[in-house]
PDB file of C-alpha atoms in Angstrom:
ATOM      1  CA  UNK A   1     174.552  24.766-107.638  1.00 75.00           C
ATOM      2  CA  UNK A   2     172.295  22.278-109.414  1.00 90.00           C
ATOM      3  CA  UNK A   3     169.446  21.018-107.281  1.00 96.00           C
ATOM      4  CA  UNK A   4     168.961  17.247-106.820  1.00 97.00           C
ATOM      5  CA  UNK A   5     165.948  15.746-105.026  1.00 98.00           C
ATOM      6  CA  UNK A   6     168.078  13.171-103.204  1.00 98.00           C
ATOM      7  CA  UNK A   7     171.613  12.490-102.038  1.00 98.00           C
ATOM      8  CA  UNK A   8     173.393   9.136-101.919  1.00 98.00           C
ATOM      9  CA  UNK A   9     176.006   8.783 -99.190  1.00 98.00           C
ATOM     10  CA  UNK A  10     178.631   6.085 -99.734  1.00 98.00           C
ATOM     11  CA  UNK A  11     177.303   5.130-103.166  1.00 97.00           C
ATOM     12  CA  UNK A  12     180.218   2.786-103.959  1.00 96.00           C
ATOM     13  CA  UNK A  13     179.816   0.686-100.821  1.00 97.00           C
ATOM     14  CA  UNK A  14     178.906  -2.946-101.414  1.00 93.00           C
ATOM     15  CA  UNK A  15     177.279  -3.925 -98.112  1.00 96.00           C
ATOM     16  CA  UNK A  16     173.916  -5.650 -98.367  1.00 97.00           C
ATOM     17  CA  UNK A  17     172.570  -3.047 -95.951  1.00 98.00           C
ATOM     18  CA  UNK A  18     170.830  -0.018 -97.463  1.00 98.00           C
ATOM     19  CA  UNK A  19     169.963   2.882 -95.157  1.00 98.00           C
ATOM     20  CA  UNK A  20     167.067   5.089 -96.216  1.00 98.00           C
ATOM     21  CA  UNK A  21     166.020   8.468 -94.852  1.00 98.00           C
ATOM     22  CA  UNK A  22     162.765   9.621 -96.417  1.00 98.00           C
ATOM     23  CA  UNK A  23     162.436  12.780 -94.335  1.00 98.00           C
ATOM     24  CA  UNK A  24     166.049  13.932 -94.249  1.00 98.00           C
ATOM     25  CA  UNK A  25     165.609  17.596 -95.231  1.00 98.00           C
ATOM     26  CA  UNK A  26     163.347  20.597 -94.816  1.00 98.00           C
ATOM     27  CA  UNK A  27     164.398  21.965 -98.216  1.00 98.00           C
ATOM     28  CA  UNK A  28     161.803  23.780-100.309  1.00 98.00           C
ATOM     29  CA  UNK A  29     163.159  23.859-103.871  1.00 98.00           C
ATOM     30  CA  UNK A  30     162.929  27.092-105.849  1.00 97.00           C
ATOM     31  CA  UNK A  31     160.477  25.432-108.241  1.00 97.00           C
ATOM     32  CA  UNK A  32     157.903  25.247-105.426  1.00 97.00           C
ATOM     33  CA  UNK A  33     156.441  28.685-104.723  1.00 96.00           C
ATOM     34  CA  UNK A  34     159.845  30.333-105.127  1.00 96.00           C
ATOM     35  CA  UNK A  35     161.394  28.194-102.423  1.00 97.00           C
ATOM     36  CA  UNK A  36     158.948  29.057 -99.646  1.00 97.00           C
ATOM     37  CA  UNK A  37     155.793  27.341 -98.407  1.00 97.00           C
ATOM     38  CA  UNK A  38     154.666  30.494 -96.594  1.00 96.00           C
ATOM     39  CA  UNK A  39     155.769  29.253 -93.179  1.00 96.00           C
ATOM     40  CA  UNK A  40     158.183  31.010 -90.790  1.00 95.00           C
ATOM     41  CA  UNK A  41     161.588  29.487 -90.126  1.00 96.00           C
ATOM     42  CA  UNK A  42     160.556  28.158 -86.719  1.00 95.00           C
ATOM     43  CA  UNK A  43     157.777  26.107 -88.305  1.00 95.00           C
ATOM     44  CA  UNK A  44     160.109  24.753 -90.996  1.00 96.00           C
ATOM     45  CA  UNK A  45     162.472  23.671 -88.214  1.00 96.00           C
ATOM     46  CA  UNK A  46     159.742  21.533 -86.625  1.00 93.00           C
ATOM     47  CA  UNK A  47     158.983  17.867 -87.217  1.00 93.00           C
ATOM     48  CA  UNK A  48     156.162  18.865 -89.579  1.00 94.00           C
ATOM     49  CA  UNK A  49     158.740  19.762 -92.244  1.00 97.00           C
ATOM     50  CA  UNK A  50     161.226  16.887 -91.807  1.00 98.00           C
ATOM     51  CA  UNK A  51     162.645  14.402 -89.286  1.00 98.00           C
ATOM     52  CA  UNK A  52     165.152  16.359 -87.179  1.00 98.00           C
ATOM     53  CA  UNK A  53     168.343  14.419 -86.525  1.00 98.00           C
ATOM     54  CA  UNK A  54     167.479  11.606 -88.928  1.00 98.00           C
ATOM     55  CA  UNK A  55     169.846  12.662 -91.710  1.00 98.00           C
ATOM     56  CA  UNK A  56     172.915  12.779 -89.471  1.00 98.00           C
ATOM     57  CA  UNK A  57     171.980   9.487 -87.857  1.00 98.00           C
ATOM     58  CA  UNK A  58     171.436   7.871 -91.267  1.00 98.00           C
ATOM     59  CA  UNK A  59     174.848   8.931 -92.543  1.00 98.00           C
ATOM     60  CA  UNK A  60     176.556   7.827 -89.335  1.00 98.00           C
ATOM     61  CA  UNK A  61     174.724   4.491 -89.346  1.00 98.00           C
ATOM     62  CA  UNK A  62     175.653   3.935 -92.988  1.00 98.00           C
ATOM     63  CA  UNK A  63     179.287   4.609 -92.057  1.00 98.00           C
ATOM     64  CA  UNK A  64     179.081   2.140 -89.156  1.00 98.00           C
ATOM     65  CA  UNK A  65     177.522  -0.546 -91.372  1.00 98.00           C
ATOM     66  CA  UNK A  66     179.793   0.165 -94.345  1.00 98.00           C
ATOM     67  CA  UNK A  67     176.623   0.734 -96.356  1.00 98.00           C
ATOM     68  CA  UNK A  68     175.173   3.281 -98.743  1.00 98.00           C
ATOM     69  CA  UNK A  69     172.419   5.619 -97.600  1.00 98.00           C
ATOM     70  CA  UNK A  70     169.871   7.518 -99.648  1.00 98.00           C
ATOM     71  CA  UNK A  71     168.485  10.746 -98.225  1.00 98.00           C
ATOM     72  CA  UNK A  72     165.691  12.898 -99.607  1.00 98.00           C
ATOM     73  CA  UNK A  73     166.392  16.565-100.334  1.00 98.00           C
ATOM     74  CA  UNK A  74     162.889  18.040-100.113  1.00 98.00           C
ATOM     75  CA  UNK A  75     160.567  18.718 -97.237  1.00 98.00           C
ATOM     76  CA  UNK A  76     157.795  16.277 -96.501  1.00 97.00           C
ATOM     77  CA  UNK A  77     155.539  19.347 -96.850  1.00 98.00           C
ATOM     78  CA  UNK A  78     156.592  19.722-100.498  1.00 98.00           C
ATOM     79  CA  UNK A  79     155.442  16.148-101.079  1.00 98.00           C
ATOM     80  CA  UNK A  80     155.901  13.197 -98.745  1.00 98.00           C
ATOM     81  CA  UNK A  81     158.263  10.526-100.106  1.00 98.00           C
ATOM     82  CA  UNK A  82     157.060   8.064 -97.472  1.00 97.00           C
ATOM     83  CA  UNK A  83     153.551   8.012 -98.919  1.00 96.00           C
ATOM     84  CA  UNK A  84     152.145   6.185-101.895  1.00 96.00           C
ATOM     85  CA  UNK A  85     151.132   8.279-104.876  1.00 97.00           C
ATOM     86  CA  UNK A  86     147.446   7.719-104.123  1.00 94.00           C
ATOM     87  CA  UNK A  87     147.708   8.412-100.380  1.00 95.00           C
ATOM     88  CA  UNK A  88     145.486  11.331 -99.258  1.00 93.00           C
ATOM     89  CA  UNK A  89     148.280  12.597 -96.983  1.00 93.00           C
ATOM     90  CA  UNK A  90     150.795  12.782 -99.845  1.00 97.00           C
ATOM     91  CA  UNK A  91     150.583  16.580 -99.856  1.00 96.00           C
ATOM     92  CA  UNK A  92     149.600  17.998 -96.501  1.00 95.00           C
ATOM     93  CA  UNK A  93     147.599  21.220 -96.203  1.00 94.00           C
ATOM     94  CA  UNK A  94     147.328  21.069 -92.395  1.00 92.00           C
ATOM     95  CA  UNK A  95     149.809  19.287 -90.126  1.00 90.00           C
ATOM     96  CA  UNK A  96     149.908  19.213 -86.328  1.00 86.00           C
ATOM     97  CA  UNK A  97     147.872  22.406 -86.108  1.00 84.00           C
ATOM     98  CA  UNK A  98     149.800  24.322 -88.770  1.00 91.00           C
ATOM     99  CA  UNK A  99     148.224  25.377 -92.075  1.00 95.00           C
ATOM    100  CA  UNK A 100     150.636  25.124 -95.029  1.00 96.00           C
ATOM    101  CA  UNK A 101     149.845  28.274 -97.068  1.00 96.00           C
ATOM    102  CA  UNK A 102     151.525  27.246-100.343  1.00 95.00           C
ATOM    103  CA  UNK A 103     149.667  23.921-100.306  1.00 97.00           C
ATOM    104  CA  UNK A 104     146.160  25.220 -99.618  1.00 93.00           C
ATOM    105  CA  UNK A 105     145.238  25.550-103.286  1.00 91.00           C
ATOM    106  CA  UNK A 106     147.499  22.843-104.704  1.00 95.00           C
ATOM    107  CA  UNK A 107     145.428  20.919-107.248  1.00 96.00           C
ATOM    108  CA  UNK A 108     145.905  17.543-108.913  1.00 96.00           C
ATOM    109  CA  UNK A 109     148.144  19.074-111.585  1.00 97.00           C
ATOM    110  CA  UNK A 110     150.429  20.557-108.932  1.00 97.00           C
ATOM    111  CA  UNK A 111     150.603  17.235-107.085  1.00 97.00           C
ATOM    112  CA  UNK A 112     151.553  15.521-110.360  1.00 98.00           C
ATOM    113  CA  UNK A 113     154.223  18.150-111.021  1.00 98.00           C
ATOM    114  CA  UNK A 114     155.772  17.624-107.610  1.00 98.00           C
ATOM    115  CA  UNK A 115     155.626  13.860-108.039  1.00 98.00           C
ATOM    116  CA  UNK A 116     157.619  14.197-111.263  1.00 98.00           C
ATOM    117  CA  UNK A 117     160.148  16.644-109.831  1.00 98.00           C
ATOM    118  CA  UNK A 118     160.822  15.080-106.438  1.00 98.00           C
ATOM    119  CA  UNK A 119     158.954  11.967-105.353  1.00 98.00           C
ATOM    120  CA  UNK A 120     159.477   9.792-108.439  1.00 98.00           C
ATOM    121  CA  UNK A 121     163.211  10.565-108.887  1.00 98.00           C
ATOM    122  CA  UNK A 122     163.826   9.736-105.222  1.00 98.00           C
ATOM    123  CA  UNK A 123     162.027   6.411-105.482  1.00 98.00           C
ATOM    124  CA  UNK A 124     163.684   5.537-108.785  1.00 98.00           C
ATOM    125  CA  UNK A 125     167.085   6.074-107.159  1.00 98.00           C
ATOM    126  CA  UNK A 126     166.059   4.075-104.077  1.00 98.00           C
ATOM    127  CA  UNK A 127     164.839   1.223-106.279  1.00 98.00           C
ATOM    128  CA  UNK A 128     168.133   1.220-108.162  1.00 98.00           C
ATOM    129  CA  UNK A 129     170.174   1.045-104.968  1.00 98.00           C
ATOM    130  CA  UNK A 130     167.986  -1.714-103.543  1.00 98.00           C
ATOM    131  CA  UNK A 131     168.398  -3.740-106.738  1.00 97.00           C
ATOM    132  CA  UNK A 132     172.185  -3.483-106.786  1.00 96.00           C
ATOM    133  CA  UNK A 133     172.399  -6.938-105.164  1.00 95.00           C
ATOM    134  CA  UNK A 134     169.810  -9.703-104.612  1.00 96.00           C
ATOM    135  CA  UNK A 135     170.114  -9.838-100.815  1.00 97.00           C
ATOM    136  CA  UNK A 136     169.639  -6.159 -99.965  1.00 98.00           C
ATOM    137  CA  UNK A 137     168.377  -5.429 -96.451  1.00 98.00           C
ATOM    138  CA  UNK A 138     166.689  -2.075 -95.894  1.00 98.00           C
ATOM    139  CA  UNK A 139     166.879  -0.142 -92.642  1.00 98.00           C
ATOM    140  CA  UNK A 140     164.708   2.971 -92.725  1.00 98.00           C
ATOM    141  CA  UNK A 141     165.527   5.768 -90.287  1.00 98.00           C
ATOM    142  CA  UNK A 142     162.935   8.244 -89.028  1.00 98.00           C
ATOM    143  CA  UNK A 143     162.528  10.530 -86.029  1.00 98.00           C
ATOM    144  CA  UNK A 144     159.480  11.784 -84.220  1.00 96.00           C
ATOM    145  CA  UNK A 145     158.567  14.578 -81.865  1.00 93.00           C
ATOM    146  CA  UNK A 146     158.176  13.949 -78.159  1.00 89.00           C
ATOM    147  CA  UNK A 147     154.698  15.490 -78.126  1.00 82.00           C
ATOM    148  CA  UNK A 148     152.145  16.518 -80.732  1.00 75.00           C
ATOM    149  CA  UNK A 149     150.027  19.579 -79.977  1.00 75.00           C
ATOM    150  CA  UNK A 150     147.187  18.710 -77.657  1.00 73.00           C
ATOM    151  CA  UNK A 151     148.364  15.112 -77.258  1.00 79.00           C
ATOM    152  CA  UNK A 152     150.045  13.319 -74.329  1.00 84.00           C
ATOM    153  CA  UNK A 153     153.859  12.996 -74.291  1.00 88.00           C
ATOM    154  CA  UNK A 154     155.328   9.964 -76.005  1.00 93.00           C
ATOM    155  CA  UNK A 155     157.423   7.919 -73.562  1.00 94.00           C
ATOM    156  CA  UNK A 156     159.421   5.815 -76.014  1.00 96.00           C
ATOM    157  CA  UNK A 157     163.036   6.572 -76.833  1.00 97.00           C
ATOM    158  CA  UNK A 158     162.918   4.317 -79.877  1.00 98.00           C
ATOM    159  CA  UNK A 159     160.225   2.534 -81.819  1.00 97.00           C
ATOM    160  CA  UNK A 160     160.433  -0.272 -84.365  1.00 97.00           C
ATOM    161  CA  UNK A 161     157.707  -0.432 -87.006  1.00 95.00           C
ATOM    162  CA  UNK A 162     156.781  -3.516 -88.958  1.00 94.00           C
ATOM    163  CA  UNK A 163     153.983  -4.985 -91.007  1.00 89.00           C
ATOM    164  CA  UNK A 164     153.524  -8.667 -91.730  1.00 91.00           C
ATOM    165  CA  UNK A 165     157.267  -9.253 -92.219  1.00 94.00           C
ATOM    166  CA  UNK A 166     158.731  -9.367 -88.710  1.00 95.00           C
ATOM    167  CA  UNK A 167     161.857 -11.399 -89.514  1.00 96.00           C
ATOM    168  CA  UNK A 168     164.238  -8.549 -88.735  1.00 97.00           C
ATOM    169  CA  UNK A 169     161.987  -6.405 -86.541  1.00 97.00           C
ATOM    170  CA  UNK A 170     161.477  -9.065 -83.866  1.00 97.00           C
ATOM    171  CA  UNK A 171     165.159  -9.746 -83.097  1.00 98.00           C
ATOM    172  CA  UNK A 172     165.894  -6.017 -83.273  1.00 98.00           C
ATOM    173  CA  UNK A 173     163.128  -5.227 -80.784  1.00 98.00           C
ATOM    174  CA  UNK A 174     164.416  -7.956 -78.468  1.00 98.00           C
ATOM    175  CA  UNK A 175     167.882  -6.426 -78.463  1.00 98.00           C
ATOM    176  CA  UNK A 176     166.610  -2.917 -77.857  1.00 98.00           C
ATOM    177  CA  UNK A 177     164.349  -4.074 -75.029  1.00 98.00           C
ATOM    178  CA  UNK A 178     167.320  -5.714 -73.334  1.00 98.00           C
ATOM    179  CA  UNK A 179     168.859  -2.248 -72.905  1.00 97.00           C
ATOM    180  CA  UNK A 180     167.918  -1.122 -69.365  1.00 97.00           C
ATOM    181  CA  UNK A 181     167.928   2.604 -70.144  1.00 97.00           C
ATOM    182  CA  UNK A 182     165.505   2.446 -73.089  1.00 98.00           C
ATOM    183  CA  UNK A 183     161.746   2.626 -73.374  1.00 97.00           C
ATOM    184  CA  UNK A 184     161.027   0.734 -76.593  1.00 98.00           C
ATOM    185  CA  UNK A 185     157.804   0.675 -78.585  1.00 97.00           C
ATOM    186  CA  UNK A 186     156.635  -1.938 -81.064  1.00 97.00           C
ATOM    187  CA  UNK A 187     154.763  -0.155 -83.839  1.00 96.00           C
ATOM    188  CA  UNK A 188     155.051   3.055 -81.829  1.00 94.00           C
ATOM    189  CA  UNK A 189     154.541   5.973 -82.147  1.00 92.00           C
ATOM    190  CA  UNK A 190     152.797   4.803 -85.335  1.00 86.00           C
ATOM    191  CA  UNK A 191     151.456   1.433 -86.342  1.00 84.00           C
ATOM    192  CA  UNK A 192     152.977  -0.801 -88.988  1.00 77.00           C
ATOM    193  CA  UNK A 193     153.217   0.346 -92.586  1.00 82.00           C
ATOM    194  CA  UNK A 194     150.839   2.128 -94.920  1.00 84.00           C
ATOM    195  CA  UNK A 195     150.051   0.655 -98.355  1.00 87.00           C
ATOM    196  CA  UNK A 196     152.455   2.170-100.859  1.00 91.00           C
ATOM    197  CA  UNK A 197     154.871   3.672 -98.338  1.00 95.00           C
ATOM    198  CA  UNK A 198     158.614   3.294 -98.828  1.00 97.00           C
ATOM    199  CA  UNK A 199     159.037   0.011 -96.957  1.00 97.00           C
ATOM    200  CA  UNK A 200     155.907  -1.485 -98.505  1.00 96.00           C
ATOM    201  CA  UNK A 201     157.141  -0.505-101.959  1.00 97.00           C
ATOM    202  CA  UNK A 202     160.841  -1.338-101.785  1.00 98.00           C
ATOM    203  CA  UNK A 203     160.970  -4.098 -99.165  1.00 97.00           C
ATOM    204  CA  UNK A 204     157.656  -5.855 -98.546  1.00 96.00           C
ATOM    205  CA  UNK A 205     156.680  -6.005-102.216  1.00 96.00           C
ATOM    206  CA  UNK A 206     160.108  -7.442-103.081  1.00 96.00           C
ATOM    207  CA  UNK A 207     160.424  -9.858-100.155  1.00 96.00           C
ATOM    208  CA  UNK A 208     163.451  -7.998 -98.780  1.00 97.00           C
ATOM    209  CA  UNK A 209     164.395  -8.121 -95.131  1.00 97.00           C
ATOM    210  CA  UNK A 210     163.691  -4.751 -93.560  1.00 97.00           C
ATOM    211  CA  UNK A 211     163.273  -2.766 -90.380  1.00 97.00           C
ATOM    212  CA  UNK A 212     162.055   0.780 -89.734  1.00 97.00           C
ATOM    213  CA  UNK A 213     163.541   2.519 -86.709  1.00 98.00           C
ATOM    214  CA  UNK A 214     162.020   5.651 -85.174  1.00 97.00           C
ATOM    215  CA  UNK A 215     164.141   7.717 -82.756  1.00 98.00           C
ATOM    216  CA  UNK A 216     162.642  10.453 -80.621  1.00 97.00           C
ATOM    217  CA  UNK A 217     164.177  13.599 -82.067  1.00 96.00           C
ATOM    218  CA  UNK A 218     165.202  15.146 -78.732  1.00 96.00           C
ATOM    219  CA  UNK A 219     167.770  12.368 -78.208  1.00 98.00           C
ATOM    220  CA  UNK A 220     169.482  12.779 -81.608  1.00 98.00           C
ATOM    221  CA  UNK A 221     169.827  16.564 -81.770  1.00 97.00           C
ATOM    222  CA  UNK A 222     173.616  16.765 -81.943  1.00 98.00           C
ATOM    223  CA  UNK A 223     176.183  15.104 -84.176  1.00 98.00           C
ATOM    224  CA  UNK A 224     177.641  13.390 -81.107  1.00 98.00           C
ATOM    225  CA  UNK A 225     174.225  11.955 -80.198  1.00 98.00           C
ATOM    226  CA  UNK A 226     173.652  10.817 -83.772  1.00 98.00           C
ATOM    227  CA  UNK A 227     177.024   9.090 -83.941  1.00 98.00           C
ATOM    228  CA  UNK A 228     176.466   7.550 -80.522  1.00 98.00           C
ATOM    229  CA  UNK A 229     173.162   6.060 -81.600  1.00 98.00           C
ATOM    230  CA  UNK A 230     174.667   4.822 -84.862  1.00 98.00           C
ATOM    231  CA  UNK A 231     177.426   3.058 -82.938  1.00 98.00           C
ATOM    232  CA  UNK A 232     174.803   1.538 -80.657  1.00 98.00           C
ATOM    233  CA  UNK A 233     172.412   0.419 -83.381  1.00 98.00           C
ATOM    234  CA  UNK A 234     174.875  -0.997 -85.926  1.00 98.00           C
ATOM    235  CA  UNK A 235     175.990  -4.081 -83.940  1.00 98.00           C
ATOM    236  CA  UNK A 236     172.379  -4.747 -82.911  1.00 98.00           C
ATOM    237  CA  UNK A 237     171.323  -4.658 -86.555  1.00 98.00           C
ATOM    238  CA  UNK A 238     174.107  -7.027 -87.590  1.00 98.00           C
ATOM    239  CA  UNK A 239     173.207  -9.440 -84.782  1.00 97.00           C
ATOM    240  CA  UNK A 240     169.491  -9.199 -85.572  1.00 98.00           C
ATOM    241  CA  UNK A 241     170.203  -9.917 -89.241  1.00 97.00           C
ATOM    242  CA  UNK A 242     172.242 -12.993 -88.328  1.00 96.00           C
ATOM    243  CA  UNK A 243     169.372 -14.231 -86.161  1.00 95.00           C
ATOM    244  CA  UNK A 244     166.769 -13.490 -88.815  1.00 93.00           C
ATOM    245  CA  UNK A 245     168.594 -15.772 -91.220  1.00 85.00           C
ATOM    246  CA  UNK A 246     168.743 -18.776 -88.869  1.00 75.00           C
ATOM    247  CA  UNK A 247     166.708 -21.806 -89.991  1.00 69.00           C
ATOM    248  CA  UNK A 248     163.196 -21.796 -88.562  1.00 58.00           C
TER     249      UNK A 248
END
């Protein structure tokens, strides 16, 4: 089977929503060290390699919104599609206490090769989908681990990240915080956006409405949980979008 660095789910859908999943897969393509980064399977199943549960949630959310979704098909340890090309964390050699053997001696030429094979094709496809209509709204889906090694547990069930453009984030946070069973974080477990990351590149730079949603990965482990969260988030997103477009 021919390898592709990304997958588009629901490509023919015409909704203004576009769901993105930068860290959908823990795939190591054959062209990278023979398909192995030198890590055991249990490490590749951790959050260091991808965002567990995010792919299933992204597809289910796209179905609920009647929207297309683009999902990466390479591990963030191969090269991170949610980093700018000049970001020092683009290719990680150590992550959450784990050394990445196949990345230890990766030089600038190897980074450039992986950019050409994986990172750039993914972003070219994302840019094309975002440009398919002038009013595209991007919702980026990520997941995070409950606890990093040596760090305190993270209490939030869901976090919403935003930079200077809070038009969609603010009404979405308000709706999530109205849910009595949720602990919601603003710019948690990470803060805002990094220069050159996916939202900065495809939304902020283009003036597109956007929101980035982080789900704790232990609450989206199963297909049923992923579909349940998609069904919960979709009407909130639609309502938040309607509010974001009200006259100031």
